[in-house]
């Protein structure tokens, strides 16, 4: 029995095999509509529209409808003509495909007729084989597309590798456009992880070691960007810190941290512990509140003074983890448009924790990660720069070999921030241009331009800050020639005549970056530039007189954020130059030199203190026993005067009894007697 007779017996008609995309109400798109051909004329049978062109050859119509097969062959011909463009080869391939298709269709139809004779009621068995054939052809089709996508992905990966070259080499034109399109203070999440930088230096196996099996057994903790939580940390719970969005102005979002009532009570206890001058009280407070941020910062300084660098770093990381868990959902570390006001005491802990963390990273040998944290601090308040990280960002850029970033920062901010008036930028930017000129991968034109800029800028720096040269050569263990050493322009007079504020800046720069100038190539480049400056001085160049006038007018007194930066940096050369008004006041590690215009949201309750009219003996006993009160409580009621006197007498009696017991228990130990006073004459 033929296929058509079977269809008539079942009452089926052609076109009922299954709904297409058009019948399901899905728009097939212009390309699919173009492949499907013109719409059928009115009155004709509707033709099923499907997403896959190979579905146009169903099992039921492979024998009865040769027209569909011809249409399918035409479709294949059109595709091959557009892809290859070789008409003769396409005709031969189509002839062979038609022959193979006829043979396979005859064999398949014979098998299907036998199956229908055995199982005429099972319709799904007829559609299994065509589905397999359709799936195979579909995979053949998508495999070619996948190869194209893989090639595109390889191109993207290679482009990203060129963009992220840590050596600071020049980028191609397309890559340069992509890199320059980013904001200046753009922060990348992966650069905040020091392990990524260490992996680039030493490899993943040397960095991770046996940490991988431990991570599988670790309990679930919240994932953060600033630091990775450790198994040794206490279990995290709500600390009472939250972040609130204040307002949004000109696309910049202003946030602030907030302390809840419970956290305020812990903060008051912390201030009491600090006033006691006993670190053990802070330890006890952390045992009850393991994620109190100010306690972690203060105890970290104590551990660092005791040379316990590992514990000090761990406490700072725990403070960062506590603060990041309190972030607002909209707060972003990478956008560069989120601001925090340092005048609010609740926000200062975040600034200080980031600064101390980047200092640990720099000592650990991760300058690229430290530079990313430095950019993050600067993006939180770029106008005021409360920790003055501009005095540090040039050093980190040079150490991380991010010369392009440093030169771009100087070019974009020089007009409105006058970065050339800071000694660190005046000397570091020409050094960055010199390193760029030494890179052989750059074109010769760019290298020559970098050499010219480096020479011009270093001459301006030596003219503006002549007091930097001799201390810098002294730290580098380099003996200058007789002309430079004997010239008064670079002599001792240049260091004595400068103001204390300028002395702090120059001392900070020399003490921090002198190791970068020890390169023999750098010294060979610096020597002719120094002689050129001496020639300008001897010729009485007006530029020299203008620079001297600027030094006298400016740098009269340093702003408070520079003092704060010097205290946090702990550079001996700069700390020794701090003025008396800074060194005479107490400096706390959790809040060094708070701003004078602070915005206080809550105040500490006043502690009740009685007037001190005690005698010298009473003060002496109080120093031994802080809870001892010889005079008792001061009572204002006249009826209690007798009771007050009785309390005084009882206190004196108890004290005298305690002193008698102490003197009675004192036993003097007699010196040991020698049974042989004459001795045997032997000496040990």
XYZ file of C-alpha atoms in Angstrom:
684
model
C 0.000 0.000 0.000
C 1.374 3.379 -0.928
C 1.911 6.315 1.371
C -0.887 8.321 -0.167
C -3.394 5.482 0.453
C -2.315 5.242 4.073
C -2.799 8.988 4.498
C -6.300 8.797 2.993
C -7.218 5.903 5.314
C -6.168 7.964 8.345
C -7.991 11.052 7.081
C -4.849 13.213 7.055
C -3.921 15.835 4.537
C -0.661 17.354 3.493
C 0.425 20.311 5.577
C -0.759 18.770 8.899
C 2.621 17.437 9.982
C 3.305 20.139 12.544
C 2.909 23.864 13.163
C 5.564 26.239 11.918
C 6.827 29.506 13.358
C 4.136 31.494 11.582
C 1.336 29.334 12.963
C 2.757 29.630 16.468
C 2.656 33.419 16.279
C 6.453 33.831 16.185
C 7.939 36.313 13.792
C 10.382 34.407 11.630
C 12.362 37.551 10.784
C 13.238 39.052 7.411
C 15.955 36.512 6.612
C 13.710 33.526 7.344
C 10.882 35.104 5.387
C 13.231 35.622 2.451
C 14.290 31.964 2.590
C 10.678 30.769 2.810
C 9.823 32.476 -0.514
C 6.778 34.498 -1.568
C 3.446 33.988 0.238
C 1.131 31.352 -1.235
C -1.720 32.530 -3.464
C -5.222 32.638 -1.983
C -7.083 29.374 -2.085
C -3.960 27.203 -1.992
C -2.885 24.964 0.837
C -0.875 26.795 3.519
C 2.742 25.792 3.627
C 4.366 25.313 7.019
C 7.006 27.903 7.907
C 9.762 26.496 10.073
C 13.007 27.786 11.544
C 15.160 25.088 9.999
C 15.087 24.758 6.216
C 15.792 21.040 6.487
C 12.390 20.539 8.087
C 10.918 21.195 4.620
C 11.714 17.531 3.769
C 9.532 15.573 6.222
C 9.268 11.820 6.126
C 5.712 11.758 4.824
C 6.420 13.904 1.738
C 9.823 12.567 0.681
C 8.153 10.236 -1.833
C 5.024 12.062 -2.930
C 6.312 15.621 -3.294
C 9.352 15.902 -5.508
C 8.715 19.641 -5.735
C 9.815 20.146 -2.162
C 13.055 18.317 -2.860
C 13.704 20.550 -5.864
C 13.092 23.624 -3.790
C 15.508 22.294 -1.207
C 18.156 21.687 -3.862
C 17.674 25.245 -5.135
C 18.182 26.535 -1.627
C 21.398 24.592 -1.271
C 22.566 25.847 -4.651
C 21.908 29.447 -3.691
C 23.837 29.064 -0.434
C 26.790 27.427 -2.106
C 26.847 30.037 -4.867
C 27.005 32.856 -2.336
C 29.612 31.080 -0.200
C 32.009 29.744 -2.784
C 31.249 31.429 -6.080
C 32.353 28.417 -8.210
C 29.364 27.466 -10.386
C 30.846 24.404 -12.111
C 31.927 22.804 -8.869
C 28.514 23.490 -7.358
C 26.714 21.737 -10.254
C 28.837 18.607 -9.877
C 28.299 18.560 -6.125
C 24.526 18.985 -6.534
C 24.338 16.113 -9.051
C 26.153 13.810 -6.668
C 23.922 14.940 -3.794
C 20.775 14.280 -5.851
C 21.968 10.751 -6.665
C 22.863 10.020 -3.060
C 19.593 11.546 -1.865
C 17.558 9.382 -4.246
C 19.286 6.214 -3.066
C 18.915 7.060 0.588
C 15.283 8.084 0.177
C 14.440 4.797 -1.601
C 16.061 2.722 1.126
C 14.448 4.818 3.840
C 11.021 4.552 2.213
C 11.372 0.788 1.990
C 12.228 0.550 5.632
C 9.369 2.855 6.595
C 6.823 0.790 4.587
C 7.953 -2.360 6.403
C 7.638 -0.613 9.759
C 4.178 0.684 8.855
C 3.066 -2.829 7.885
C 4.233 -4.161 11.239
C 3.148 -1.209 13.429
C 0.573 0.899 11.570
C -0.724 2.545 14.743
C 2.571 3.965 16.048
C 3.104 7.310 14.367
C 6.052 8.533 16.488
C 8.214 5.761 15.055
C 8.005 7.408 11.652
C 9.425 10.709 12.848
C 12.439 9.402 14.767
C 14.727 8.891 11.811
C 14.147 12.246 10.128
C 14.810 13.977 13.463
C 18.178 12.320 13.719
C 19.012 13.345 10.179
C 17.884 16.893 10.892
C 19.991 17.057 14.040
C 23.098 15.858 12.233
C 22.692 18.401 9.479
C 22.072 21.115 12.014
C 25.253 20.319 13.834
C 27.135 20.417 10.582
C 25.709 23.829 9.947
C 26.458 25.217 13.390
C 29.966 23.785 13.492
C 31.043 26.182 10.780
C 29.500 29.077 12.662
C 31.199 27.999 15.855
C 34.571 28.081 14.185
C 33.937 31.669 13.161
C 32.893 32.585 16.699
C 35.971 30.869 18.140
C 38.187 32.879 15.832
C 36.470 36.066 16.965
C 36.989 35.100 20.607
C 40.662 34.443 19.979
C 40.980 37.876 18.396
C 39.273 39.465 21.422
C 41.523 37.602 23.865
C 44.645 38.643 22.030
C 43.426 42.254 22.017
C 42.766 42.159 25.757
C 46.201 40.706 26.391
C 47.759 43.600 24.506
C 45.656 46.079 26.465
C 46.575 44.559 29.812
C 50.295 44.257 29.178
C 51.783 44.955 32.622
C 55.078 46.119 31.184
C 53.563 49.463 30.173
C 54.428 49.076 26.512
C 52.788 51.100 23.815
C 49.435 49.940 22.545
C 48.324 49.656 18.941
C 46.116 52.355 17.516
C 42.884 50.474 18.128
C 43.938 49.379 21.578
C 45.090 52.867 22.430
C 41.654 54.222 21.630
C 40.033 51.656 23.883
C 42.420 52.364 26.752
C 42.055 56.152 26.459
C 38.269 55.939 26.369
C 38.193 54.684 29.948
C 37.999 57.195 32.815
C 41.296 58.163 34.339
C 40.496 56.697 37.753
C 38.850 53.566 36.373
C 39.317 50.639 38.786
C 39.249 47.007 37.707
C 38.039 44.348 40.098
C 40.673 41.804 39.156
C 43.463 44.283 39.880
C 42.234 44.578 43.469
C 43.271 40.976 44.174
C 46.996 40.691 45.028
C 46.991 36.985 44.185
C 46.439 37.820 40.510
C 49.589 39.932 40.493
C 51.591 37.318 42.350
C 50.441 34.673 39.875
C 51.855 36.754 37.029
C 55.191 36.916 38.814
C 55.561 33.412 40.255
C 52.803 31.273 38.724
C 49.545 29.959 40.136
C 51.067 26.847 41.692
C 53.617 28.797 43.700
C 50.994 31.269 44.948
C 48.078 28.973 45.716
C 50.037 25.937 46.870
C 47.738 23.679 48.866
C 44.928 26.232 49.228
C 42.640 24.630 46.656
C 41.451 21.671 48.762
C 40.929 24.002 51.690
C 38.600 26.199 49.676
C 36.336 23.252 48.974
C 35.905 22.554 52.681
C 35.481 26.194 53.636
C 32.134 27.281 54.944
C 30.036 29.664 52.920
C 31.081 33.300 53.251
C 30.099 36.399 51.385
C 32.179 37.108 48.288
C 33.895 40.495 48.322
C 36.249 42.438 46.044
C 38.529 44.285 48.447
C 39.749 41.269 50.382
C 39.167 37.535 50.629
C 37.710 36.262 53.939
C 39.802 33.675 55.770
C 38.879 30.564 57.693
C 40.591 31.876 60.814
C 38.289 34.888 61.058
C 35.317 34.886 63.425
C 31.893 34.298 61.992
C 30.526 37.493 60.493
C 27.251 38.931 61.712
C 25.570 42.301 61.480
C 27.863 44.883 63.046
C 25.545 47.888 63.078
C 27.211 49.714 60.157
C 25.171 50.691 57.108
C 25.632 52.911 54.074
C 23.124 55.505 52.901
C 22.826 57.426 49.629
C 22.707 61.127 50.420
C 22.123 62.670 46.999
C 23.142 62.611 43.351
C 24.572 65.718 41.724
C 25.760 65.917 38.105
C 25.990 62.179 37.787
C 28.031 61.822 40.986
C 26.544 59.859 43.884
C 27.362 60.899 47.452
C 27.220 58.196 50.131
C 27.943 58.002 53.831
C 28.363 55.279 56.426
C 26.017 55.242 59.398
C 26.403 53.791 62.889
C 23.358 52.244 64.488
C 22.662 52.617 68.191
C 24.317 49.319 69.098
C 27.467 50.230 67.211
C 27.549 53.644 68.871
C 27.634 51.994 72.285
C 30.563 49.844 71.172
C 32.267 52.971 69.832
C 31.964 54.648 73.225
C 33.538 51.606 74.889
C 36.343 51.740 72.361
C 37.090 55.380 73.184
C 37.254 54.447 76.869
C 39.686 51.647 76.033
C 41.882 54.032 74.066
C 41.979 56.505 76.939
C 43.080 53.750 79.285
C 46.291 53.385 77.213
C 46.092 49.614 77.598
C 45.922 47.528 74.391
C 44.491 44.611 76.341
C 41.247 46.527 76.755
C 40.968 46.774 72.966
C 41.616 43.049 72.692
C 38.807 42.345 75.154
C 36.499 44.601 73.179
C 37.334 42.757 69.948
C 36.570 39.447 71.579
C 33.024 40.652 72.132
C 32.786 42.591 68.846
C 35.235 40.987 66.375
C 34.331 43.302 63.473
C 34.488 46.692 65.173
C 36.400 48.714 62.597
C 38.159 51.333 64.738
C 39.339 48.675 67.189
C 40.796 46.682 64.310
C 42.628 49.741 62.974
C 44.057 50.707 66.363
C 45.128 47.181 67.264
C 46.751 46.817 63.849
C 49.046 49.744 64.673
C 49.933 48.107 67.986
C 50.820 44.837 66.243
C 52.897 46.670 63.660
C 54.870 48.427 66.387
C 55.526 45.018 67.920
C 56.868 43.770 64.538
C 53.911 41.442 64.033
C 53.303 42.412 60.412
C 51.171 39.380 59.562
C 48.651 40.024 62.325
C 48.593 43.759 61.554
C 47.777 43.068 57.907
C 45.137 40.507 58.853
C 43.346 43.001 61.092
C 43.252 45.597 58.303
C 41.800 43.058 55.882
C 39.136 42.145 58.416
C 38.204 45.814 58.773
C 37.863 46.141 54.996
C 35.686 43.043 54.885
C 33.396 44.450 57.566
C 33.008 47.744 55.716
C 32.431 46.140 52.322
C 29.645 43.983 53.746
C 27.870 47.226 54.655
C 28.027 48.723 51.144
C 24.945 50.244 49.575
C 23.623 48.200 46.614
C 24.272 51.138 44.271
C 27.776 51.879 45.586
C 30.381 50.951 42.972
C 34.114 50.607 43.418
C 34.933 50.795 39.726
C 32.756 53.558 38.294
C 34.720 56.436 39.833
C 31.489 58.390 40.432
C 30.847 57.433 44.085
C 31.944 59.896 46.751
C 32.507 59.754 50.502
C 32.981 62.863 52.647
C 36.010 62.577 54.931
C 34.581 65.210 57.232
C 32.110 62.636 58.538
C 33.782 60.469 61.210
C 31.918 57.370 60.031
C 33.620 57.540 56.616
C 37.189 58.004 57.835
C 37.670 54.363 58.766
C 37.180 53.313 55.142
C 39.794 55.784 53.872
C 42.309 54.767 56.520
C 41.751 51.035 56.040
C 42.306 51.367 52.281
C 45.457 53.433 52.772
C 46.990 51.051 55.305
C 46.063 48.086 53.139
C 47.835 49.531 50.091
C 50.920 50.223 52.216
C 51.017 46.550 53.194
C 50.550 45.571 49.546
C 53.462 47.757 48.455
C 55.734 46.208 51.081
C 54.514 42.763 50.044
C 55.708 43.375 46.483
C 52.363 44.049 44.766
C 52.721 47.595 43.386
C 50.085 47.103 40.666
C 47.443 46.134 43.217
C 48.530 48.970 45.510
C 48.175 51.406 42.595
C 44.606 50.220 42.039
C 43.758 50.853 45.693
C 45.413 54.264 45.437
C 43.190 55.124 42.471
C 40.183 53.937 44.486
C 41.022 56.259 47.397
C 41.514 59.182 45.036
C 38.193 58.505 43.305
C 36.290 58.686 46.606
C 37.152 62.384 47.021
C 39.344 63.661 44.158
C 38.736 67.342 44.887
C 39.885 67.393 48.519
C 42.119 64.274 48.586
C 41.969 63.957 52.397
C 44.899 61.506 52.623
C 46.885 63.290 49.871
C 47.497 60.136 47.855
C 48.745 62.341 45.008
C 52.065 62.282 46.855
C 52.112 58.480 46.509
C 50.453 57.640 43.205
C 53.489 58.582 41.108
C 55.755 56.225 43.069
C 53.319 53.315 42.698
C 52.935 54.025 38.972
C 56.683 53.877 38.453
C 57.056 50.713 40.484
C 54.199 49.038 38.628
C 55.645 50.275 35.299
C 52.396 52.071 34.494
C 54.216 54.926 32.786
C 51.380 55.698 30.390
C 48.919 56.178 33.256
C 51.280 58.567 35.051
C 51.868 60.709 31.979
C 48.147 60.770 31.227
C 47.353 61.833 34.801
C 49.858 64.656 34.504
C 48.496 65.844 31.169
C 44.841 65.837 32.240
C 45.217 67.299 35.740
C 48.068 69.758 35.282
C 45.795 72.544 34.070
C 43.516 72.615 37.120
C 45.602 70.937 39.870
C 49.106 72.335 39.131
C 50.772 68.975 39.637
C 54.126 70.364 38.486
C 54.280 72.388 41.729
C 54.644 69.141 43.691
C 58.225 67.824 43.776
C 57.121 64.221 43.319
C 55.330 64.927 40.021
C 58.040 67.342 38.857
C 60.650 64.544 39.027
C 58.588 61.378 38.469
C 56.899 62.435 35.225
C 60.188 63.055 33.335
C 61.471 59.766 34.748
C 58.391 58.036 33.311
C 59.031 59.632 29.903
C 62.634 58.456 30.071
C 61.535 54.862 30.736
C 59.108 55.101 27.822
C 61.919 56.281 25.549
C 63.949 53.197 26.492
C 61.303 50.743 25.265
C 62.463 49.319 21.979
C 58.962 48.120 21.072
C 57.816 51.693 20.532
C 58.214 53.479 17.184
C 61.287 55.621 16.839
C 59.213 58.794 16.531
C 57.468 58.202 19.881
C 60.765 57.374 21.550
C 62.380 60.571 20.341
C 59.400 62.636 21.501
C 59.548 60.960 24.914
C 63.276 61.767 25.201
C 62.666 65.414 24.384
C 59.842 65.718 26.929
C 61.898 63.971 29.583
C 64.851 66.318 29.055
C 62.688 69.442 29.128
C 60.715 68.415 32.232
C 63.712 67.283 34.290
C 65.419 70.607 33.632
C 62.333 72.458 34.856
C 62.223 70.235 37.937
C 65.880 70.908 38.803
C 65.359 74.643 38.359
C 62.206 74.653 40.511
C 63.450 72.296 43.248
C 67.263 72.389 43.363
C 67.308 71.027 46.933
C 66.279 67.552 45.708
C 69.434 66.715 43.735
C 72.083 66.389 46.456
C 69.987 64.320 48.930
C 68.888 62.127 46.036
C 72.478 61.455 44.976
C 73.422 60.848 48.593
C 70.700 58.183 48.996
C 71.806 56.576 45.725
C 75.463 56.521 46.907
C 76.532 58.558 43.887
C 79.320 61.136 44.148
C 78.630 64.186 41.944
C 81.389 65.777 39.927
C 83.344 68.770 41.189
C 81.347 71.325 39.228
C 77.992 70.204 40.630
C 79.264 69.641 44.175
C 80.884 73.067 44.423
C 78.143 75.094 42.786
C 76.011 77.074 45.287
C 72.807 76.500 43.321
C 72.707 72.821 44.363
C 74.703 73.256 47.562
C 73.705 73.264 51.209
C 72.278 76.759 50.916
C 69.479 75.447 48.681
C 68.316 73.106 51.446
C 68.606 75.592 54.282
C 66.828 78.431 52.495
C 63.689 76.441 51.641
C 60.583 76.580 53.833
C 59.684 73.752 56.259
C 56.641 72.825 54.165
C 58.764 72.385 51.039
C 61.347 70.492 53.070
C 58.681 67.968 54.046
C 57.685 67.378 50.420
C 61.251 66.977 49.183
C 62.254 64.740 52.092
C 59.193 62.572 51.540
C 59.940 62.153 47.848
C 63.629 61.400 48.251
C 63.090 58.908 51.041
C 60.382 57.078 49.118
C 61.622 56.969 45.507
C 65.425 57.090 45.673
C 65.644 53.382 44.761
C 64.115 54.127 41.350
C 66.972 56.509 40.507
C 69.784 54.037 41.180
C 69.687 52.680 37.648
C 73.000 53.513 35.894
C 71.098 54.467 32.739
C 69.043 56.957 34.744
C 72.157 58.512 36.272
C 73.808 58.731 32.869
C 70.722 60.578 31.585
C 70.555 62.876 34.632
C 74.147 64.093 34.448
C 73.968 66.120 31.195
C 70.624 67.598 32.234
C 72.192 68.838 35.456
C 75.028 70.541 33.557
C 72.470 72.165 31.268
C 70.679 73.619 34.309
C 73.979 74.994 35.617
C 74.538 76.660 32.255
C 71.080 78.286 32.558
C 71.903 79.498 36.074
C 75.234 80.987 35.026
C 73.550 82.673 32.055
C 70.998 84.219 34.443
C 68.069 82.746 32.632
C 64.802 84.494 33.656
C 63.266 81.069 34.280
C 65.634 80.565 37.227
C 64.669 83.851 38.855
C 60.971 83.118 38.346
C 61.311 79.735 40.047
C 63.092 81.306 43.012
C 60.307 83.860 43.367
C 57.692 81.084 43.354
C 59.525 79.165 46.083
C 59.508 82.196 48.367
C 55.825 82.991 47.902
C 54.451 79.479 47.900
C 55.010 76.609 50.351
C 54.558 78.841 53.397
C 52.586 76.193 55.292
C 51.429 72.726 54.349
C 47.725 71.861 54.428
C 46.393 69.419 56.963
C 46.030 66.534 54.514
C 49.790 66.588 53.803
C 50.528 66.326 57.528
C 48.076 63.439 57.690
C 49.830 61.728 54.784
C 53.255 62.161 56.380
C 52.032 60.643 59.650
C 50.470 57.639 57.902
C 53.507 57.092 55.664
C 55.930 57.008 58.617
C 58.893 58.239 56.578
C 61.607 59.221 59.022
C 62.929 62.028 56.851
C 59.499 63.669 56.530
C 58.286 62.943 60.066
C 61.275 64.760 61.535
C 60.260 67.914 59.659
C 56.715 68.078 61.081
C 55.941 71.358 62.884
C 55.490 71.559 66.628
C 51.745 72.174 66.467
C 51.335 68.755 64.869
C 53.724 66.749 67.009
C 52.526 68.259 70.294
C 48.977 66.905 69.980
C 48.087 63.231 70.405
C 47.743 61.318 67.143
C 45.493 58.256 67.143
C 45.843 55.554 64.519
C 42.084 55.260 64.004
C 41.693 59.012 63.303
C 44.952 60.953 62.752
C 44.516 64.715 62.606
C 40.729 64.895 62.183
C 39.445 67.767 60.017
C 38.663 70.986 61.799
C 35.273 71.254 60.057
C 34.029 67.773 60.918
C 30.365 66.874 60.422
C 29.412 65.075 63.645
C 26.257 62.970 63.603
C 26.373 61.788 67.207
C 28.437 62.776 70.233
C 29.891 60.841 73.099
C 28.072 61.352 76.399
C 29.991 63.360 78.951
C 31.580 61.375 81.746
C 30.805 62.549 85.286
C 34.009 63.723 86.936
C 34.313 65.243 90.406
C 36.622 68.215 91.044
C 40.054 67.101 92.108
C 40.733 68.586 95.559
C 42.489 65.553 96.943
C 45.743 65.595 98.811
C 49.038 64.270 97.572
C 48.677 61.112 99.674
C 45.217 60.481 98.228
C 46.506 60.853 94.658
C 49.357 58.460 95.441
C 47.016 55.770 96.695
C 44.682 56.350 93.781
C 47.589 55.689 91.394
C 48.101 52.350 93.125
C 44.392 51.543 93.451
C 42.300 53.388 90.827
C 39.045 52.496 92.611
C 40.209 53.793 95.971
C 38.588 57.016 97.185
C 39.950 58.418 100.390
C 37.419 61.258 100.646
C 34.402 59.210 99.640
C 31.556 60.588 97.558
C 30.941 64.297 97.832
C 27.519 64.811 99.297
C 25.688 68.070 99.094
C 23.000 67.331 101.631
C 23.683 68.556 105.138
C 22.048 65.539 106.757
C 24.620 63.158 105.253
C 27.726 64.946 106.538
C 28.038 62.608 109.516
C 27.738 59.571 107.247
C 30.361 61.001 104.943
C 32.816 61.461 107.806
C 32.176 57.939 109.010
C 32.890 56.587 105.514
C 36.182 58.481 105.470
C 37.248 56.994 108.780
C 36.329 53.492 107.628
C 38.309 53.946 104.436
C 41.384 55.138 106.362
C 41.120 52.252 108.782
C 40.898 49.716 105.946
C 43.891 51.282 104.265
C 45.995 51.237 107.437
C 45.067 47.608 108.078
C 46.071 46.672 104.547
C 49.424 48.428 104.966
C 50.102 46.663 108.287
C 49.414 43.285 106.688
C 51.691 44.100 103.811
C 54.557 45.137 106.093
C 54.067 42.080 108.293
C 54.307 39.705 105.353
C 57.541 41.172 104.074
C 60.387 38.719 104.710
C 63.984 39.532 104.007
C 65.965 36.628 102.679
C 69.356 36.152 104.314
C 72.359 35.727 102.062
C 73.664 32.168 101.806
C 76.444 31.273 104.268
C 79.665 29.673 103.164
C 80.655 26.650 105.244
C 84.274 26.931 104.136
C 85.215 30.574 104.516
C 88.837 29.968 103.660
C 87.951 28.180 100.394
C 89.992 25.665 98.509
C 91.541 28.189 96.257
C 89.896 26.917 93.091
C 88.046 29.304 90.759
C 85.388 28.262 88.346
